[in-house]
mmCIF file of N, CA, C and O in Angstrom:
data_model
loop_
_atom_site.group_PDB
_atom_site.id
_atom_site.type_symbol
_atom_site.label_atom_id
_atom_site.label_comp_id
_atom_site.label_asym_id
_atom_site.label_seq_id
_atom_site.Cartn_x
_atom_site.Cartn_y
_atom_site.Cartn_z
ATOM 1 N N LEU L 27 25.428 -22.032 10.787
ATOM 2 C CA LEU L 27 24.310 -22.567 11.561
ATOM 3 C C LEU L 27 23.692 -21.455 12.404
ATOM 4 O O LEU L 27 22.453 -21.410 12.538
ATOM 5 N N ALA L 28 24.510 -20.584 12.945
ATOM 6 C CA ALA L 28 24.013 -19.492 13.762
ATOM 7 C C ALA L 28 23.064 -18.583 12.934
ATOM 8 O O ALA L 28 22.057 -18.091 13.442
ATOM 9 N N LEU L 29 23.425 -18.368 11.685
ATOM 10 C CA LEU L 29 22.572 -17.557 10.783
ATOM 11 C C LEU L 29 21.209 -18.195 10.597
ATOM 12 O O LEU L 29 20.196 -17.497 10.615
ATOM 13 N N ILE L 30 21.201 -19.499 10.389
ATOM 14 C CA ILE L 30 19.936 -20.205 10.185
ATOM 15 C C ILE L 30 19.076 -20.093 11.462
ATOM 16 O O ILE L 30 17.866 -19.874 11.374
ATOM 17 N N VAL L 31 19.686 -20.280 12.614
ATOM 18 C CA VAL L 31 18.922 -20.180 13.873
ATOM 19 C C VAL L 31 18.385 -18.767 14.067
ATOM 20 O O VAL L 31 17.233 -18.567 14.456
ATOM 21 N N ALA L 32 19.200 -17.752 13.785
ATOM 22 C CA ALA L 32 18.769 -16.372 13.928
ATOM 23 C C ALA L 32 17.569 -16.065 13.030
ATOM 24 O O ALA L 32 16.592 -15.446 13.434
ATOM 25 N N ARG L 33 17.652 -16.528 11.770
ATOM 26 C CA ARG L 33 16.550 -16.297 10.847
ATOM 27 C C ARG L 33 15.282 -17.024 11.256
ATOM 28 O O ARG L 33 14.173 -16.532 11.103
ATOM 29 N N GLU L 34 15.439 -18.228 11.766
ATOM 30 C CA GLU L 34 14.278 -19.000 12.206
ATOM 31 C C GLU L 34 13.621 -18.300 13.422
ATOM 32 O O GLU L 34 12.392 -18.240 13.513
ATOM 33 N N ARG L 35 14.427 -17.756 14.293
ATOM 34 C CA ARG L 35 13.843 -17.004 15.444
ATOM 35 C C ARG L 35 13.067 -15.769 14.963
ATOM 36 O O ARG L 35 12.009 -15.477 15.456
ATOM 37 N N GLN L 36 13.642 -15.075 13.959
ATOM 38 C CA GLN L 36 12.927 -13.928 13.391
ATOM 39 C C GLN L 36 11.628 -14.359 12.739
ATOM 40 O O GLN L 36 10.603 -13.707 12.903
ATOM 41 N N ARG L 37 11.638 -15.468 12.072
ATOM 42 C CA ARG L 37 10.442 -15.948 11.418
ATOM 43 C C ARG L 37 9.391 -16.334 12.430
ATOM 44 O O ARG L 37 8.193 -16.032 12.249
ATOM 45 N N LEU L 38 9.775 -16.930 13.526
ATOM 46 C CA LEU L 38 8.808 -17.290 14.575
ATOM 47 C C LEU L 38 8.214 -16.078 15.264
ATOM 48 O O LEU L 38 7.067 -16.107 15.701
ATOM 49 N N LEU L 39 8.969 -14.990 15.391
ATOM 50 C CA LEU L 39 8.495 -13.792 16.031
ATOM 51 C C LEU L 39 7.630 -12.899 15.142
ATOM 52 O O LEU L 39 6.937 -12.019 15.604
ATOM 53 N N PHE L 40 7.676 -13.173 13.819
ATOM 54 C CA PHE L 40 6.936 -12.386 12.850
ATOM 55 C C PHE L 40 5.450 -12.466 13.100
ATOM 56 O O PHE L 40 4.890 -13.546 13.257
ATOM 57 N N LYS L 41 4.775 -11.324 13.062
ATOM 58 C CA LYS L 41 3.344 -11.252 13.212
ATOM 59 C C LYS L 41 2.779 -10.589 11.974
ATOM 60 O O LYS L 41 3.299 -9.596 11.492
ATOM 61 N N THR L 42 1.697 -11.144 11.452
ATOM 62 C CA THR L 42 1.033 -10.589 10.304
ATOM 63 C C THR L 42 0.194 -9.359 10.697
ATOM 64 O O THR L 42 -0.259 -9.267 11.825
ATOM 65 N N ALA L 43 -0.012 -8.479 9.747
ATOM 66 C CA ALA L 43 -0.898 -7.335 9.985
ATOM 67 C C ALA L 43 -1.775 -7.204 8.757
ATOM 68 O O ALA L 43 -1.393 -7.505 7.639
ATOM 69 N N GLU L 44 -2.992 -6.750 8.974
ATOM 70 C CA GLU L 44 -3.926 -6.624 7.852
ATOM 71 C C GLU L 44 -4.080 -5.138 7.514
ATOM 72 O O GLU L 44 -4.332 -4.297 8.391
ATOM 73 N N TYR L 45 -3.871 -4.823 6.256
ATOM 74 C CA TYR L 45 -4.118 -3.494 5.752
ATOM 75 C C TYR L 45 -4.490 -3.590 4.298
ATOM 76 O O TYR L 45 -4.237 -4.587 3.640
ATOM 77 N N HIS L 46 -5.191 -2.565 3.800
ATOM 78 C CA HIS L 46 -5.688 -2.626 2.433
ATOM 79 C C HIS L 46 -5.357 -1.338 1.725
ATOM 80 O O HIS L 46 -5.105 -0.310 2.321
ATOM 81 N N ASP L 47 -5.351 -1.420 0.404
ATOM 82 C CA ASP L 47 -5.143 -0.191 -0.407
ATOM 83 C C ASP L 47 -6.256 -0.174 -1.495
ATOM 84 O O ASP L 47 -7.032 -1.139 -1.594
ATOM 85 N N ILE L 48 -6.300 0.883 -2.225
ATOM 86 C CA ILE L 48 -7.276 1.022 -3.297
ATOM 87 C C ILE L 48 -6.536 1.318 -4.571
ATOM 88 O O ILE L 48 -5.720 2.223 -4.639
ATOM 89 N N ARG L 49 -6.820 0.513 -5.545
ATOM 90 C CA ARG L 49 -6.224 0.663 -6.900
ATOM 91 C C ARG L 49 -7.346 0.895 -7.877
ATOM 92 O O ARG L 49 -8.446 0.380 -7.730
ATOM 93 N N ALA L 50 -7.050 1.685 -8.906
ATOM 94 C CA ALA L 50 -8.067 1.985 -9.905
ATOM 95 C C ALA L 50 -7.380 2.121 -11.271
ATOM 96 O O ALA L 50 -6.202 2.447 -11.372
ATOM 97 N N ASN L 51 -8.152 1.858 -12.303
ATOM 98 C CA ASN L 51 -7.700 2.028 -13.687
ATOM 99 C C ASN L 51 -8.375 3.262 -14.261
ATOM 100 O O ASN L 51 -9.569 3.444 -14.092
ATOM 101 N N PHE L 52 -7.578 4.115 -14.896
ATOM 102 C CA PHE L 52 -8.038 5.378 -15.422
ATOM 103 C C PHE L 52 -7.773 5.417 -16.918
ATOM 104 O O PHE L 52 -6.810 4.895 -17.433
ATOM 105 N N SER L 53 -8.671 6.112 -17.668
ATOM 106 C CA SER L 53 -8.482 6.323 -19.066
ATOM 107 C C SER L 53 -9.119 7.698 -19.373
ATOM 108 O O SER L 53 -9.902 8.259 -18.604
ATOM 109 N N LYS L 54 -8.779 8.204 -20.555
ATOM 110 C CA LYS L 54 -9.266 9.533 -20.945
ATOM 111 C C LYS L 54 -10.800 9.516 -21.100
ATOM 112 O O LYS L 54 -11.480 10.448 -20.665
ATOM 113 N N ASP L 55 -11.358 8.462 -21.674
ATOM 114 C CA ASP L 55 -12.825 8.352 -21.743
ATOM 115 C C ASP L 55 -13.162 6.872 -21.630
ATOM 116 O O ASP L 55 -12.338 5.984 -21.721
ATOM 117 N N ALA L 56 -14.460 6.575 -21.440
ATOM 118 C CA ALA L 56 -14.917 5.211 -21.224
ATOM 119 C C ALA L 56 -14.616 4.297 -22.387
ATOM 120 O O ALA L 56 -14.411 3.082 -22.171
ATOM 121 N N ALA L 57 -14.594 4.821 -23.602
ATOM 122 C CA ALA L 57 -14.366 3.980 -24.758
ATOM 123 C C ALA L 57 -12.884 3.650 -24.965
ATOM 124 O O ALA L 57 -12.524 2.715 -25.686
ATOM 125 N N GLN L 58 -11.993 4.396 -24.326
ATOM 126 C CA GLN L 58 -10.558 4.181 -24.473
ATOM 127 C C GLN L 58 -10.142 2.924 -23.742
ATOM 128 O O GLN L 58 -10.417 2.758 -22.551
ATOM 129 N N GLN L 59 -9.441 2.057 -24.419
ATOM 130 C CA GLN L 59 -8.947 0.793 -23.821
ATOM 131 C C GLN L 59 -7.661 1.022 -23.051
ATOM 132 O O GLN L 59 -7.478 0.407 -22.002
ATOM 133 N N GLU L 60 -6.810 1.895 -23.524
ATOM 134 C CA GLU L 60 -5.530 2.100 -22.862
ATOM 135 C C GLU L 60 -5.687 3.178 -21.833
ATOM 136 O O GLU L 60 -6.452 4.095 -21.950
ATOM 137 N N GLY L 61 -4.927 3.089 -20.794
ATOM 138 C CA GLY L 61 -4.951 4.076 -19.730
ATOM 139 C C GLY L 61 -3.825 3.770 -18.774
ATOM 140 O O GLY L 61 -2.767 3.274 -19.197
ATOM 141 N N TYR L 62 -4.032 4.003 -17.532
ATOM 142 C CA TYR L 62 -3.015 3.718 -16.529
ATOM 143 C C TYR L 62 -3.691 3.303 -15.249
ATOM 144 O O TYR L 62 -4.870 3.541 -15.048
ATOM 145 N N SER L 63 -2.955 2.684 -14.412
ATOM 146 C CA SER L 63 -3.491 2.293 -13.105
ATOM 147 C C SER L 63 -2.883 3.184 -12.039
ATOM 148 O O SER L 63 -1.770 3.675 -12.183
ATOM 149 N N GLY L 64 -3.661 3.414 -11.005
ATOM 150 C CA GLY L 64 -3.186 4.269 -9.913
ATOM 151 C C GLY L 64 -3.526 3.654 -8.556
ATOM 152 O O GLY L 64 -4.395 2.775 -8.432
ATOM 153 N N VAL L 65 -2.846 4.115 -7.559
ATOM 154 C CA VAL L 65 -3.052 3.630 -6.190
ATOM 155 C C VAL L 65 -3.329 4.817 -5.308
ATOM 156 O O VAL L 65 -2.691 5.855 -5.430
ATOM 157 N N LEU L 66 -4.319 4.699 -4.427
ATOM 158 C CA LEU L 66 -4.632 5.762 -3.488
ATOM 159 C C LEU L 66 -3.502 5.810 -2.495
ATOM 160 O O LEU L 66 -3.226 4.847 -1.773
ATOM 161 N N VAL L 67 -2.818 6.982 -2.388
ATOM 162 C CA VAL L 67 -1.681 7.105 -1.493
ATOM 163 C C VAL L 67 -2.002 8.013 -0.304
ATOM 164 O O VAL L 67 -1.289 8.016 0.681
ATOM 165 N N GLU L 68 -3.097 8.773 -0.439
ATOM 166 C CA GLU L 68 -3.436 9.743 0.623
ATOM 167 C C GLU L 68 -4.935 9.948 0.654
ATOM 168 O O GLU L 68 -5.593 9.942 -0.373
ATOM 169 N N THR L 69 -5.522 10.055 1.855
ATOM 170 C CA THR L 69 -6.906 10.418 2.002
ATOM 171 C C THR L 69 -7.036 11.273 3.290
ATOM 172 O O THR L 69 -6.410 10.992 4.281
ATOM 173 N N GLY L 70 -7.830 12.291 3.203
ATOM 174 C CA GLY L 70 -8.032 13.194 4.351
ATOM 175 C C GLY L 70 -6.745 13.858 4.776
ATOM 176 O O GLY L 70 -6.597 14.176 5.945
ATOM 177 N N GLY L 71 -5.812 14.057 3.852
ATOM 178 C CA GLY L 71 -4.598 14.722 4.167
ATOM 179 C C GLY L 71 -3.537 13.846 4.833
ATOM 180 O O GLY L 71 -2.444 14.290 5.186
ATOM 181 N N LEU L 72 -3.848 12.568 5.017
ATOM 182 C CA LEU L 72 -2.866 11.649 5.600
ATOM 183 C C LEU L 72 -2.562 10.504 4.632
ATOM 184 O O LEU L 72 -3.437 10.073 3.873
ATOM 185 N N PRO L 73 -1.325 9.999 4.676
ATOM 186 C CA PRO L 73 -0.996 8.878 3.802
ATOM 187 C C PRO L 73 -1.691 7.587 4.206
ATOM 188 O O PRO L 73 -2.015 7.405 5.395
ATOM 189 N N VAL L 74 -1.979 6.741 3.223
ATOM 190 C CA VAL L 74 -2.554 5.446 3.495
ATOM 191 C C VAL L 74 -1.437 4.506 3.947
ATOM 192 O O VAL L 74 -0.346 4.467 3.376
ATOM 193 N N ALA L 75 -1.715 3.727 4.974
ATOM 194 C CA ALA L 75 -0.711 2.807 5.548
ATOM 195 C C ALA L 75 -0.255 1.775 4.554
ATOM 196 O O ALA L 75 -1.042 1.255 3.749
ATOM 197 N N THR L 76 1.053 1.488 4.567
ATOM 198 C CA THR L 76 1.653 0.481 3.766
ATOM 199 C C THR L 76 2.423 -0.492 4.662
ATOM 200 O O THR L 76 2.495 -0.250 5.878
ATOM 201 N N GLY L 77 3.039 -1.511 4.118
ATOM 202 C CA GLY L 77 3.724 -2.490 4.913
ATOM 203 C C GLY L 77 4.841 -1.900 5.767
ATOM 204 O O GLY L 77 5.115 -2.360 6.883
ATOM 205 N N ARG L 78 5.472 -0.830 5.283
ATOM 206 C CA ARG L 78 6.611 -0.253 6.063
ATOM 207 C C ARG L 78 6.139 0.497 7.300
ATOM 208 O O ARG L 78 6.971 0.925 8.099
ATOM 209 N N ASP L 79 4.834 0.702 7.430
ATOM 210 C CA ASP L 79 4.277 1.427 8.589
ATOM 211 C C ASP L 79 4.047 0.512 9.782
ATOM 212 O O ASP L 79 3.534 0.969 10.810
ATOM 213 N N PHE L 80 4.352 -0.764 9.664
ATOM 214 C CA PHE L 80 4.128 -1.725 10.745
ATOM 215 C C PHE L 80 5.446 -2.185 11.327
ATOM 216 O O PHE L 80 6.466 -2.304 10.621
ATOM 217 N N ASN L 81 5.400 -2.484 12.650
ATOM 218 C CA ASN L 81 6.629 -3.023 13.259
ATOM 219 C C ASN L 81 6.592 -4.528 13.220
ATOM 220 O O ASN L 81 5.667 -5.130 12.657
ATOM 221 N N SER L 82 7.579 -5.169 13.793
ATOM 222 C CA SER L 82 7.675 -6.630 13.736
ATOM 223 C C SER L 82 6.599 -7.321 14.534
ATOM 224 O O SER L 82 6.372 -8.519 14.384
ATOM 225 N N SER L 83 5.863 -6.604 15.370
ATOM 226 C CA SER L 83 4.741 -7.164 16.142
ATOM 227 C C SER L 83 3.426 -7.071 15.359
ATOM 228 O O SER L 83 2.374 -7.471 15.879
ATOM 229 N N GLY L 84 3.463 -6.514 14.186
ATOM 230 C CA GLY L 84 2.234 -6.367 13.398
ATOM 231 C C GLY L 84 1.400 -5.182 13.767
ATOM 232 O O GLY L 84 0.256 -5.066 13.374
ATOM 233 N N GLN L 85 1.964 -4.265 14.566
ATOM 234 C CA GLN L 85 1.255 -3.091 14.981
ATOM 235 C C GLN L 85 1.786 -1.871 14.231
ATOM 236 O O GLN L 85 2.947 -1.871 13.794
ATOM 237 N N LEU L 86 0.976 -0.808 14.076
ATOM 238 C CA LEU L 86 1.502 0.381 13.477
ATOM 239 C C LEU L 86 2.631 0.926 14.308
ATOM 240 O O LEU L 86 2.597 0.887 15.528
ATOM 241 N N LYS L 87 3.676 1.395 13.653
ATOM 242 C CA LYS L 87 4.838 1.914 14.347
ATOM 243 C C LYS L 87 4.472 3.204 15.116
ATOM 244 O O LYS L 87 3.748 4.052 14.611
ATOM 245 N N ALA L 88 4.997 3.300 16.298
ATOM 246 C CA ALA L 88 4.828 4.504 17.101
ATOM 247 C C ALA L 88 5.829 5.572 16.590
ATOM 248 O O ALA L 88 6.774 5.245 15.871
ATOM 249 N N ALA L 89 5.598 6.805 16.973
ATOM 250 C CA ALA L 89 6.512 7.894 16.526
ATOM 251 C C ALA L 89 7.927 7.556 17.011
ATOM 252 O O ALA L 89 8.890 7.886 16.297
ATOM 253 N N SER L 90 8.061 6.942 18.183
ATOM 254 C CA SER L 90 9.394 6.652 18.710
ATOM 255 C C SER L 90 10.100 5.587 17.847
ATOM 256 O O SER L 90 11.294 5.425 17.913
ATOM 257 N N GLU L 91 9.359 4.821 17.063
ATOM 258 C CA GLU L 91 9.962 3.811 16.174
ATOM 259 C C GLU L 91 10.100 4.333 14.781
ATOM 260 O O GLU L 91 10.395 3.578 13.848
ATOM 261 N N GLY L 92 9.913 5.637 14.585
ATOM 262 C CA GLY L 92 10.028 6.202 13.255
ATOM 263 C C GLY L 92 8.743 6.134 12.504
ATOM 264 O O GLY L 92 8.674 6.294 11.273
ATOM 265 N N GLY L 93 7.638 5.929 13.232
ATOM 266 C CA GLY L 93 6.326 5.837 12.580
ATOM 267 C C GLY L 93 5.801 7.194 12.213
ATOM 268 O O GLY L 93 6.286 8.215 12.653
ATOM 269 N N ARG L 94 4.802 7.206 11.352
ATOM 270 C CA ARG L 94 4.218 8.459 10.894
ATOM 271 C C ARG L 94 2.694 8.326 11.056
ATOM 272 O O ARG L 94 2.190 7.215 11.189
ATOM 273 N N ARG L 95 2.012 9.446 11.051
ATOM 274 C CA ARG L 95 0.556 9.414 11.150
ATOM 275 C C ARG L 95 0.010 8.922 9.794
ATOM 276 O O ARG L 95 0.332 9.482 8.763
ATOM 277 N N VAL L 96 -0.795 7.857 9.822
ATOM 278 C CA VAL L 96 -1.307 7.269 8.585
ATOM 279 C C VAL L 96 -2.777 6.902 8.816
ATOM 280 O O VAL L 96 -3.271 6.833 9.921
ATOM 281 N N VAL L 97 -3.459 6.658 7.652
ATOM 282 C CA VAL L 97 -4.807 6.118 7.685
ATOM 283 C C VAL L 97 -4.727 4.630 7.430
ATOM 284 O O VAL L 97 -4.132 4.206 6.402
ATOM 285 N N LEU L 98 -5.209 3.825 8.362
ATOM 286 C CA LEU L 98 -5.220 2.415 8.208
ATOM 287 C C LEU L 98 -6.542 1.967 7.651
ATOM 288 O O LEU L 98 -7.587 2.126 8.298
ATOM 289 N N LEU L 99 -6.549 1.465 6.422
ATOM 290 C CA LEU L 99 -7.781 1.039 5.778
ATOM 291 C C LEU L 99 -8.076 -0.433 6.096
ATOM 292 O O LEU L 99 -7.308 -1.314 5.749
ATOM 293 N N SER L 100 -9.230 -0.662 6.739
ATOM 294 C CA SER L 100 -9.687 -2.028 6.966
ATOM 295 C C SER L 100 -10.393 -2.476 5.646
ATOM 296 O O SER L 100 -10.589 -1.647 4.744
ATOM 297 N N ALA L 101 -10.752 -3.735 5.566
ATOM 298 C CA ALA L 101 -11.444 -4.199 4.374
ATOM 299 C C ALA L 101 -12.733 -3.412 4.161
ATOM 300 O O ALA L 101 -13.039 -3.025 3.051
ATOM 301 N N ASP L 102 -13.510 -3.187 5.231
ATOM 302 C CA ASP L 102 -14.753 -2.434 5.128
ATOM 303 C C ASP L 102 -14.531 -0.993 4.711
ATOM 304 O O ASP L 102 -15.249 -0.459 3.860
ATOM 305 N N ASN L 103 -13.506 -0.341 5.344
ATOM 306 C CA ASN L 103 -13.156 1.033 4.990
ATOM 307 C C ASN L 103 -12.795 1.146 3.517
ATOM 308 O O ASN L 103 -13.265 2.059 2.798
ATOM 309 N N ALA L 104 -11.927 0.262 3.058
ATOM 310 C CA ALA L 104 -11.461 0.279 1.658
ATOM 311 C C ALA L 104 -12.603 0.069 0.697
ATOM 312 O O ALA L 104 -12.733 0.736 -0.286
ATOM 313 N N SER L 105 -13.483 -0.881 1.039
ATOM 314 C CA SER L 105 -14.614 -1.164 0.172
ATOM 315 C C SER L 105 -15.578 0.000 0.048
ATOM 316 O O SER L 105 -15.965 0.392 -1.038
ATOM 317 N N SER L 106 -15.923 0.561 1.204
ATOM 318 C CA SER L 106 -16.881 1.695 1.169
ATOM 319 C C SER L 106 -16.260 2.921 0.542
ATOM 320 O O SER L 106 -16.934 3.666 -0.207
ATOM 321 N N LEU L 107 -14.975 3.187 0.760
ATOM 322 C CA LEU L 107 -14.301 4.338 0.158
ATOM 323 C C LEU L 107 -14.209 4.158 -1.344
ATOM 324 O O LEU L 107 -14.470 5.094 -2.088
ATOM 325 N N SER L 108 -13.849 2.957 -1.814
ATOM 326 C CA SER L 108 -13.765 2.750 -3.263
ATOM 327 C C SER L 108 -15.133 2.880 -3.909
ATOM 328 O O SER L 108 -15.235 3.400 -5.013
ATOM 329 N N LEU L 109 -16.158 2.348 -3.271
ATOM 330 C CA LEU L 109 -17.524 2.506 -3.814
ATOM 331 C C LEU L 109 -17.929 3.947 -3.887
ATOM 332 O O LEU L 109 -18.477 4.426 -4.908
ATOM 333 N N SER L 110 -17.617 4.710 -2.835
ATOM 334 C CA SER L 110 -17.963 6.123 -2.786
ATOM 335 C C SER L 110 -17.216 6.892 -3.911
ATOM 336 O O SER L 110 -17.778 7.710 -4.606
ATOM 337 N N LEU L 111 -15.936 6.587 -4.080
ATOM 338 C CA LEU L 111 -15.158 7.254 -5.124
ATOM 339 C C LEU L 111 -15.667 6.890 -6.518
ATOM 340 O O LEU L 111 -15.666 7.755 -7.412
ATOM 341 N N ALA L 112 -16.075 5.654 -6.697
ATOM 342 C CA ALA L 112 -16.537 5.194 -8.021
ATOM 343 C C ALA L 112 -17.863 5.862 -8.369
ATOM 344 O O ALA L 112 -18.121 6.078 -9.543
ATOM 345 N N GLN L 113 -18.688 6.187 -7.397
ATOM 346 C CA GLN L 113 -19.989 6.783 -7.653
ATOM 347 C C GLN L 113 -19.907 8.276 -7.892
ATOM 348 O O GLN L 113 -20.846 8.865 -8.389
ATOM 349 N N GLN L 114 -18.797 8.893 -7.548
ATOM 350 C CA GLN L 114 -18.623 10.324 -7.787
ATOM 351 C C GLN L 114 -18.455 10.612 -9.271
ATOM 352 O O GLN L 114 -17.723 9.870 -9.943
ATOM 353 N N SER L 115 -19.074 11.633 -9.764
ATOM 354 C CA SER L 115 -18.842 12.006 -11.145
ATOM 355 C C SER L 115 -17.835 13.159 -11.189
ATOM 356 O O SER L 115 -18.097 14.246 -11.698
ATOM 357 N N THR L 116 -16.686 12.901 -10.613
ATOM 358 C CA THR L 116 -15.646 13.892 -10.493
ATOM 359 C C THR L 116 -14.603 13.661 -11.571
ATOM 360 O O THR L 116 -14.285 12.524 -11.925
ATOM 361 N N SER L 117 -14.000 14.706 -12.033
ATOM 362 C CA SER L 117 -12.863 14.594 -12.920
ATOM 363 C C SER L 117 -11.626 14.359 -12.077
ATOM 364 O O SER L 117 -11.464 15.005 -11.021
ATOM 365 N N TRP L 118 -10.810 13.473 -12.496
ATOM 366 C CA TRP L 118 -9.593 13.195 -11.767
ATOM 367 C C TRP L 118 -8.417 13.801 -12.488
ATOM 368 O O TRP L 118 -8.393 13.899 -13.710
ATOM 369 N N ALA L 119 -7.427 14.230 -11.747
ATOM 370 C CA ALA L 119 -6.231 14.847 -12.309
ATOM 371 C C ALA L 119 -5.023 14.140 -11.744
ATOM 372 O O ALA L 119 -5.002 13.792 -10.585
ATOM 373 N N VAL L 120 -4.017 13.978 -12.569
ATOM 374 C CA VAL L 120 -2.719 13.388 -12.117
ATOM 375 C C VAL L 120 -1.949 14.471 -11.412
ATOM 376 O O VAL L 120 -1.683 15.538 -11.949
ATOM 377 N N GLU L 121 -1.612 14.202 -10.165
ATOM 378 C CA GLU L 121 -0.870 15.176 -9.340
ATOM 379 C C GLU L 121 0.616 15.003 -9.584
ATOM 380 O O GLU L 121 1.369 15.944 -9.649
ATOM 381 N N ARG L 122 1.081 13.752 -9.631
ATOM 382 C CA ARG L 122 2.488 13.490 -9.921
ATOM 383 C C ARG L 122 2.638 12.071 -10.463
ATOM 384 O O ARG L 122 1.785 11.229 -10.189
ATOM 385 N N VAL L 123 3.712 11.855 -11.151
ATOM 386 C CA VAL L 123 3.972 10.526 -11.700
ATOM 387 C C VAL L 123 5.306 10.076 -11.136
ATOM 388 O O VAL L 123 6.309 10.824 -11.184
ATOM 389 N N GLU L 124 5.350 8.890 -10.577
ATOM 390 C CA GLU L 124 6.618 8.365 -10.041
ATOM 391 C C GLU L 124 7.001 7.152 -10.884
ATOM 392 O O GLU L 124 6.237 6.236 -11.063
ATOM 393 N N LYS L 125 8.235 7.189 -11.367
ATOM 394 C CA LYS L 125 8.749 6.023 -12.095
ATOM 395 C C LYS L 125 9.781 5.352 -11.241
ATOM 396 O O LYS L 125 10.623 5.998 -10.635
ATOM 397 N N LYS L 126 9.612 4.072 -11.133
ATOM 398 C CA LYS L 126 10.569 3.288 -10.322
ATOM 399 C C LYS L 126 11.181 2.186 -11.174
ATOM 400 O O LYS L 126 10.470 1.498 -11.905
ATOM 401 N N GLU L 127 12.444 2.040 -11.052
ATOM 402 C CA GLU L 127 13.161 1.020 -11.777
ATOM 403 C C GLU L 127 12.880 -0.332 -11.097
ATOM 404 O O GLU L 127 12.951 -0.446 -9.882
ATOM 405 N N GLN L 128 12.516 -1.292 -11.896
ATOM 406 C CA GLN L 128 12.252 -2.640 -11.349
ATOM 407 C C GLN L 128 13.280 -3.620 -11.888
ATOM 408 O O GLN L 128 13.604 -3.619 -13.041
ATOM 409 N N LYS L 129 13.748 -4.449 -10.986
ATOM 410 C CA LYS L 129 14.700 -5.484 -11.397
ATOM 411 C C LYS L 129 13.986 -6.818 -11.251
ATOM 412 O O LYS L 129 13.373 -7.079 -10.262
ATOM 413 N N ARG L 130 14.153 -7.609 -12.259
ATOM 414 C CA ARG L 130 13.595 -8.963 -12.238
ATOM 415 C C ARG L 130 14.717 -9.961 -11.985
ATOM 416 O O ARG L 130 15.742 -9.889 -12.617
ATOM 417 N N ARG L 131 14.457 -10.880 -11.082
ATOM 418 C CA ARG L 131 15.452 -11.869 -10.802
ATOM 419 C C ARG L 131 14.978 -13.223 -11.358
ATOM 420 O O ARG L 131 13.782 -13.511 -11.328
ATOM 421 N N ALA L 132 15.882 -13.973 -11.812
ATOM 422 C CA ALA L 132 15.533 -15.297 -12.322
ATOM 423 C C ALA L 132 15.039 -16.178 -11.160
ATOM 424 O O ALA L 132 15.575 -16.085 -10.046
ATOM 425 N N PRO L 133 14.067 -17.001 -11.397
ATOM 426 C CA PRO L 133 13.582 -17.863 -10.303
ATOM 427 C C PRO L 133 14.530 -18.906 -9.866
ATOM 428 O O PRO L 133 15.466 -19.247 -10.438
#
């Protein structure tokens, strides 16, 4: 019973935070159907904020909490940045590929 009460207290203290990311699909040429998807992980030399960058109060973690300097993308920032990137006629290059093992659990 104590475990249930402790989890309920944590749930009540939980605060949501809003952050956005940018995802894109890439292929070798426009006619190619197959390609890969990518996520913007850094802009302006700083990493883009993810869920782990927030504390339990829904605020970005301070350095004293193990926080790091990040770019927090609002909905407007993410939208304008993705539009700007889409309009550029720039060649994109893969800097690194990360493979992560995923485990699926039965419902």
